Short mmCIF file of C-alpha atoms in Angstrom, two decimals:
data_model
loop_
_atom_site.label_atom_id
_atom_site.label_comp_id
_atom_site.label_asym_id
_atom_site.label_seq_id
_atom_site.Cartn_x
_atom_site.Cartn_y
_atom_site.Cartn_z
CA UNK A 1 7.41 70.32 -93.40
CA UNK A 2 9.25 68.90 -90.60
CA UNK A 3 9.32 71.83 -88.55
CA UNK A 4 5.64 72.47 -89.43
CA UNK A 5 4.67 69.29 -88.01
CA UNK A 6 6.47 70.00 -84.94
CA UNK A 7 5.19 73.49 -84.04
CA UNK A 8 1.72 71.80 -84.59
CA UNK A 9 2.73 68.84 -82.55
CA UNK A 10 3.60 71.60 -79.79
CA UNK A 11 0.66 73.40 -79.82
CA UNK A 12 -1.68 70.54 -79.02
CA UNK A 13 0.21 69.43 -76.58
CA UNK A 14 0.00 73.03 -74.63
CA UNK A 15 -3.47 72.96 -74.98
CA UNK A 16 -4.07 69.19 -73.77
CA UNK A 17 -1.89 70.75 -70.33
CA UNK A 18 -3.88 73.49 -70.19
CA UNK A 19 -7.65 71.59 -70.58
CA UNK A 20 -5.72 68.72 -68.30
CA UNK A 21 -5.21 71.74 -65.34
CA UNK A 22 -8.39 74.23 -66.32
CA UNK A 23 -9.87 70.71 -65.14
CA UNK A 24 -8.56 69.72 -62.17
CA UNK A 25 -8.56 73.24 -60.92
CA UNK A 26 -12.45 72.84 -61.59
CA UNK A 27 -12.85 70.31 -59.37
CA UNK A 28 -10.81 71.36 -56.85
CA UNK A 29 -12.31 74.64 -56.66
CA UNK A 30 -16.16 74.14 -57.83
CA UNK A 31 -18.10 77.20 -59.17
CA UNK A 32 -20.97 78.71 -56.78
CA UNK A 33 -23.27 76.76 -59.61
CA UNK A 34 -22.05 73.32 -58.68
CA UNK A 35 -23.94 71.84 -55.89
CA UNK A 36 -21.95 70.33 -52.56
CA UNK A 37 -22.87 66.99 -52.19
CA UNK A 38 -22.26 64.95 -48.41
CA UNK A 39 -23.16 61.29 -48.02
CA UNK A 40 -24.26 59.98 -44.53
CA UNK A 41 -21.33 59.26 -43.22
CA UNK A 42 -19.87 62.79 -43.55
CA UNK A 43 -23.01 63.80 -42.31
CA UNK A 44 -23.12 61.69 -38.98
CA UNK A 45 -19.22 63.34 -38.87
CA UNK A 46 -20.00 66.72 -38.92
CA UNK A 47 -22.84 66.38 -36.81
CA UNK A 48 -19.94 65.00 -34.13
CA UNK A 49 -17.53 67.78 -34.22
CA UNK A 50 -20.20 70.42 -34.00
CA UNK A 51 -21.70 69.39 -30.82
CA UNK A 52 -17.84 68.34 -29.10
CA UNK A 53 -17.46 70.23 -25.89
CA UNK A 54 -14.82 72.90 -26.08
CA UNK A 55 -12.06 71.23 -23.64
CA UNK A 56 -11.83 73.40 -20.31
CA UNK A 57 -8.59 74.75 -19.34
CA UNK A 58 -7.32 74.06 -15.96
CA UNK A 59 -5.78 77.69 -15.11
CA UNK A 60 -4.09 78.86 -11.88
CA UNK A 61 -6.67 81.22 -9.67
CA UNK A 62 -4.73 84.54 -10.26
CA UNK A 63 -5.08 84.32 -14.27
CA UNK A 64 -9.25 83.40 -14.05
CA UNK A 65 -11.37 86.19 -15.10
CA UNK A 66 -12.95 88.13 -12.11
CA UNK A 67 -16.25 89.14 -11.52
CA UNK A 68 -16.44 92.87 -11.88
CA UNK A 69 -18.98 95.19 -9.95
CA UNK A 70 -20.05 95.00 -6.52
CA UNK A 71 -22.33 96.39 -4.31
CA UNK A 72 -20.92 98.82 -1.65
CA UNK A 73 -22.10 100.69 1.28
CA UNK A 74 -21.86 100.05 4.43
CA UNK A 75 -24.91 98.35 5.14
CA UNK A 76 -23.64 96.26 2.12
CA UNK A 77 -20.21 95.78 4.25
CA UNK A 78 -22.42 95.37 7.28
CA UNK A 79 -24.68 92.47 5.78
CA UNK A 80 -21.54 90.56 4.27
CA UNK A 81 -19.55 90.48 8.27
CA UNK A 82 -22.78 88.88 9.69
CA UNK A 83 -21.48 87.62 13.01
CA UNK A 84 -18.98 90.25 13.46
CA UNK A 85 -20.93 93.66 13.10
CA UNK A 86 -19.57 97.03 13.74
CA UNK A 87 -21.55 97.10 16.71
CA UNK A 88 -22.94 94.44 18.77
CA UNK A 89 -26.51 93.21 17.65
CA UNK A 90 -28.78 92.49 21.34
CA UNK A 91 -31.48 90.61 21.61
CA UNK A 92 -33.57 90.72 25.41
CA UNK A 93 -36.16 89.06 26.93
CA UNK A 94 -38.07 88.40 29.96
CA UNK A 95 -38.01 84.65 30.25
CA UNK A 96 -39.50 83.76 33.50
CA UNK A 97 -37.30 80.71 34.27
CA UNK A 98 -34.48 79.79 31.86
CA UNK A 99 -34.26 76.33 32.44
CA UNK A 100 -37.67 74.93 31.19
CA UNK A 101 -36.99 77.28 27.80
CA UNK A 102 -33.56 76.54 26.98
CA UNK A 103 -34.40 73.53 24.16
CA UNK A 104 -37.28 75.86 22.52
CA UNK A 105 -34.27 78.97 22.82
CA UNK A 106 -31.44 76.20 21.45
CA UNK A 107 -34.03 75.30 18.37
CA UNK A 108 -34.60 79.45 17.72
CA UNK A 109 -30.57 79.77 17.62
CA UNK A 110 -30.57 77.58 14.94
CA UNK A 111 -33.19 78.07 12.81
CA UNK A 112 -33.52 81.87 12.92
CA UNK A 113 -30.32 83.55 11.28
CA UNK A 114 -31.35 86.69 13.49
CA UNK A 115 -30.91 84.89 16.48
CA UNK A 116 -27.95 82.49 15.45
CA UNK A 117 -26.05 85.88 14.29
CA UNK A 118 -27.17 87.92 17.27
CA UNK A 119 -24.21 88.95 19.22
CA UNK A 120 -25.67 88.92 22.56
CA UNK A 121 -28.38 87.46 24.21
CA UNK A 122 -29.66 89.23 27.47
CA UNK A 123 -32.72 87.76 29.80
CA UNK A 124 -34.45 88.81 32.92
CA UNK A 125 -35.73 86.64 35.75
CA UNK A 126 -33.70 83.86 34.56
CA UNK A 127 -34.88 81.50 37.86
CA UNK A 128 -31.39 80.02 37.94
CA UNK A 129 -29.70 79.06 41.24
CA UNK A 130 -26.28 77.57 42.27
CA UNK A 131 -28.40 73.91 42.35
CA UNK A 132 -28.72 74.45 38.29
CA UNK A 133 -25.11 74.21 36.47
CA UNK A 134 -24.40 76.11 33.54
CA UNK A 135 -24.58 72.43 31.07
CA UNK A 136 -28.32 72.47 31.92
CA UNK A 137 -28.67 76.08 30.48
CA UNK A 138 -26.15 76.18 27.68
CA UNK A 139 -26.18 76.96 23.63
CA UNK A 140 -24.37 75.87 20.73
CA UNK A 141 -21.90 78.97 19.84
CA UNK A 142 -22.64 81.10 23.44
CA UNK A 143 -20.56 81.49 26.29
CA UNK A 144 -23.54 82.06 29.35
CA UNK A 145 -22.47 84.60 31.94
CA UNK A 146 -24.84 84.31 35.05
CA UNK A 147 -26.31 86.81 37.71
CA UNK A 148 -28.45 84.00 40.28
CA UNK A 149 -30.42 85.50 42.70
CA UNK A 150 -29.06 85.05 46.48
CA UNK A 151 -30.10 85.45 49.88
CA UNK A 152 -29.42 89.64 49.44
CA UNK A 153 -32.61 89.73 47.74
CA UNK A 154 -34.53 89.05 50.51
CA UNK A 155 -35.99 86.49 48.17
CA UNK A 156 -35.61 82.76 47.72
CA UNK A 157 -36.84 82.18 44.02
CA UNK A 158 -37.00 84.20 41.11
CA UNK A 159 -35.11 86.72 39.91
CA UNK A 160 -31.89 86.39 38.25
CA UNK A 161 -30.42 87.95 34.82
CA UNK A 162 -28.33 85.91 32.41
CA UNK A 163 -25.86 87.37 29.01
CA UNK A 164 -25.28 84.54 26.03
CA UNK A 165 -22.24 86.33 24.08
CA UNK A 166 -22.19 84.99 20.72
CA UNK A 167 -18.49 83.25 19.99
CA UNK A 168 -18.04 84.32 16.63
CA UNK A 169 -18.46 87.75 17.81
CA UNK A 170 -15.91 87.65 20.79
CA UNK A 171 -13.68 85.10 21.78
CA UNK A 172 -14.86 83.36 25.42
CA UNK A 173 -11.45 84.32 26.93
CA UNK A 174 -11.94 87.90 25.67
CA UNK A 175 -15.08 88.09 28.26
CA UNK A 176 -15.37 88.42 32.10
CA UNK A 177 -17.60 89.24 34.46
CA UNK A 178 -17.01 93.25 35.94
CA UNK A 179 -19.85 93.03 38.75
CA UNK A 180 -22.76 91.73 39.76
CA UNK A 181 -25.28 92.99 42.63
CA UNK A 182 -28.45 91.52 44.42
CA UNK A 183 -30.45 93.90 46.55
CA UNK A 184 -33.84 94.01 47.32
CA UNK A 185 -34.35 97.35 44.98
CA UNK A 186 -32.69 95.98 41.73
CA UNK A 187 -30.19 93.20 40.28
CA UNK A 188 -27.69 93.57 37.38
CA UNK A 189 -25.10 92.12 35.81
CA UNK A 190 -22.16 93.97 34.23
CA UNK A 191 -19.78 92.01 31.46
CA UNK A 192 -16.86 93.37 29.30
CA UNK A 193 -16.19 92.00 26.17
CA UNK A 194 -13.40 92.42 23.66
CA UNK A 195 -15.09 91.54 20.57
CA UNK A 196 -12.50 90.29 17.26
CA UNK A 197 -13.55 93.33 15.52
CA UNK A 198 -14.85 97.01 17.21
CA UNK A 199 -14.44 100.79 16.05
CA UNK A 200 -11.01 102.83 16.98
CA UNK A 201 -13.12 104.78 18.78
CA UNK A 202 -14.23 101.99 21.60
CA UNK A 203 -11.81 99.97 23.75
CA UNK A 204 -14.11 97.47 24.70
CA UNK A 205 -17.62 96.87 25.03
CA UNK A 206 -19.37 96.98 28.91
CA UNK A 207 -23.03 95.24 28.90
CA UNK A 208 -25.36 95.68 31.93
CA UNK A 209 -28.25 93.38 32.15
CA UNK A 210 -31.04 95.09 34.70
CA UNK A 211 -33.57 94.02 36.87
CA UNK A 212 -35.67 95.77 38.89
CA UNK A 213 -38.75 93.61 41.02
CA UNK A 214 -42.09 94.63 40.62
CA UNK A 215 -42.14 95.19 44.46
CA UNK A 216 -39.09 97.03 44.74
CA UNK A 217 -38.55 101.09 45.34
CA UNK A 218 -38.16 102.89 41.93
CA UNK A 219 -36.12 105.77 43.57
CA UNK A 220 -33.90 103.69 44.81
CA UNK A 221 -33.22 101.58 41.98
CA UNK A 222 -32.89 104.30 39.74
CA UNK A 223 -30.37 105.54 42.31
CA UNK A 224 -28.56 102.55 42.26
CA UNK A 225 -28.46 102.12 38.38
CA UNK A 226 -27.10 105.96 38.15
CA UNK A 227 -24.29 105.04 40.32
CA UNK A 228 -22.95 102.59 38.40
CA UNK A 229 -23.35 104.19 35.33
CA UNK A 230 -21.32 106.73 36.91
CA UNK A 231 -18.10 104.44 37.91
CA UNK A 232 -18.55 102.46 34.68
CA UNK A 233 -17.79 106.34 33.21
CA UNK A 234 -15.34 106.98 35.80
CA UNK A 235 -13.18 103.29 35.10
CA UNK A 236 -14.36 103.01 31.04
CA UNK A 237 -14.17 106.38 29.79
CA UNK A 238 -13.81 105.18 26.02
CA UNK A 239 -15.63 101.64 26.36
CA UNK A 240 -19.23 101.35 24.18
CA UNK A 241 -21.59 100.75 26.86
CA UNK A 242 -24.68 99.14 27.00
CA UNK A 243 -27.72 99.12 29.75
CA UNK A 244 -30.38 96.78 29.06
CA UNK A 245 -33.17 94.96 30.77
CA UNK A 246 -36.26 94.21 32.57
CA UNK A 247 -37.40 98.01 34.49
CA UNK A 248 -40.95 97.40 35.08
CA UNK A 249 -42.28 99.77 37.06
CA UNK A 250 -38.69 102.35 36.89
CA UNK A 251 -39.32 104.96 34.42
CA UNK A 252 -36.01 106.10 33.01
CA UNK A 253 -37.43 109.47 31.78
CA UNK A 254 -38.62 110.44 35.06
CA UNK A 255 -35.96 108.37 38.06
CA UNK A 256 -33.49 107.06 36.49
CA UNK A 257 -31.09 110.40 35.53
CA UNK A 258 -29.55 110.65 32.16
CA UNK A 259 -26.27 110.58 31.52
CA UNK A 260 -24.91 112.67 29.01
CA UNK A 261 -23.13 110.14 27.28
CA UNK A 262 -25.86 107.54 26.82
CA UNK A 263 -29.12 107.84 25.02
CA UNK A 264 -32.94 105.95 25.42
CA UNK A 265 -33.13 104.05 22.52
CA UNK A 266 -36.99 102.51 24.07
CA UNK A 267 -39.44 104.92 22.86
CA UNK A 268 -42.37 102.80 23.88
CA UNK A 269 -43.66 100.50 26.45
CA UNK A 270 -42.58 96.61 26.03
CA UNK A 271 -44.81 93.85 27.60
CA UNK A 272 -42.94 90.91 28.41
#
């Protein structure tokens, strides 16, 4: 009876353990039938942590992600240099006295990005004389390179041509003046320029700013203008050259000869 009472004894208590952890395994591991319950404050808690920033990572520049893809081309390549094209950009004019239009030029500079990247600037009857210093006729970010009208001319006023080079496109000690003339048939002005960035194929870069008077001889001028050209060949061979300006009345088709190195980019009459 003894041992009766003890297997019994025994039993009861393996079943009390087992209804004691069936139990507690219950509620720590509720059935899909036993609704989650959250009071307010757990609530107001969650509602915290879900909306927490993620904390930002401070890392070095060579381990942060790059941007892949990118346009290419080289007008793409072109656009992103800006100041420093492959070639120079030129803007000319006829501006029938400088000195009276350089705070309306100044204000065009720096509100138009095709001016203010321009790499030259090149004008015709500038006006200018050795009474006018170059602080009177100056711009932000240009180095001014002057051809004044003198007593050659047979004239007293008028006249003149004038080349803004752009800094960011060549350094000012990188440009000089070559030559400058003053007849009665035409007037130019001839400037090299090492620029910070050119083709293999070009040393420097020569610019010749033309004028030729209303009044003056065509013939001649042309004349004139085609003898240069031909020691600017002669000195330069490899340098980019550039002839640009004011030719009224000179037709380069018909006086001025063409050089078989250069081209006529003007295909139409300009009034200026």
């Amino acid at each position: 009876m003894e041992l009766m009472r003890a297997r019994t004894s025994v039993v009861c208590v393996f079943w009390m353990v087992l209804l004691c952890v069936t139990s507690a395994n219950h509620r720590l591991h509720p059935t899909d039938s036993t609704p989650i319950q959250y009071n307010m404050a757990e609530l107001y808690r969650l509602r915290t942590l879900s909306t927490t920033a993620r904390p930002v990572l401070d890392l070095p520049s060579e381990m942060k992600p790059r941007k892949r893809g990118r346009r290419g081309g080289a007008r793409q390549r072109n656009k992103r240099r800006k100041c420093k094209p492959y070639l120079p950009t030129i803007i000319m004019g006829n501006v029938q006295s400088l000195s009276n239009k350089i705070d309306e030029l100044s204000a065009t500079v720096s509100f138009r990005e095709e001016f203010r990247t321009c790499s030259l600037l090149c004008f015709s009857e500038t006006w200018l004389s050795d009474k006018i210093a170059d602080s009177c006729v100056d711009i932000d970010g240009f180095t001014l390179n002057r051809g004044d009208r003198n007593k050659d001319s047979g004239k007293r006023t008028g006249g003149g041509v004038g080349l803004f080079v752009s800094n960011k496109w060549c350094h000012p000690n990188n440009v000089s003046v070559k030559q400058v003339l003053c007849s009665p048939t035409v007037e130019f002005l001839t400037v090299s320029c090492r620029p910070y960035y050119l083709p293999r194929e070009f040393s420097h870069v020569l610019v010749t700013v033309v004028y030729v008077p209303p009044s003056a001889n065509a013939r001649a001028a042309a004349d004139t203008i085609a003898s240069h050209v031909n020691d600017l060949e002669t000195s330069a061979p490899d340098a980019f050259k550039v002839i640009t300006g004011d030719f009224n009345h000179c037709t380069l088709k018909r006086d001025l000869p063409i050089h078989p190195s250069l081209c006529h980019l003007l295909v139409a009459p300009t009034i200026t």
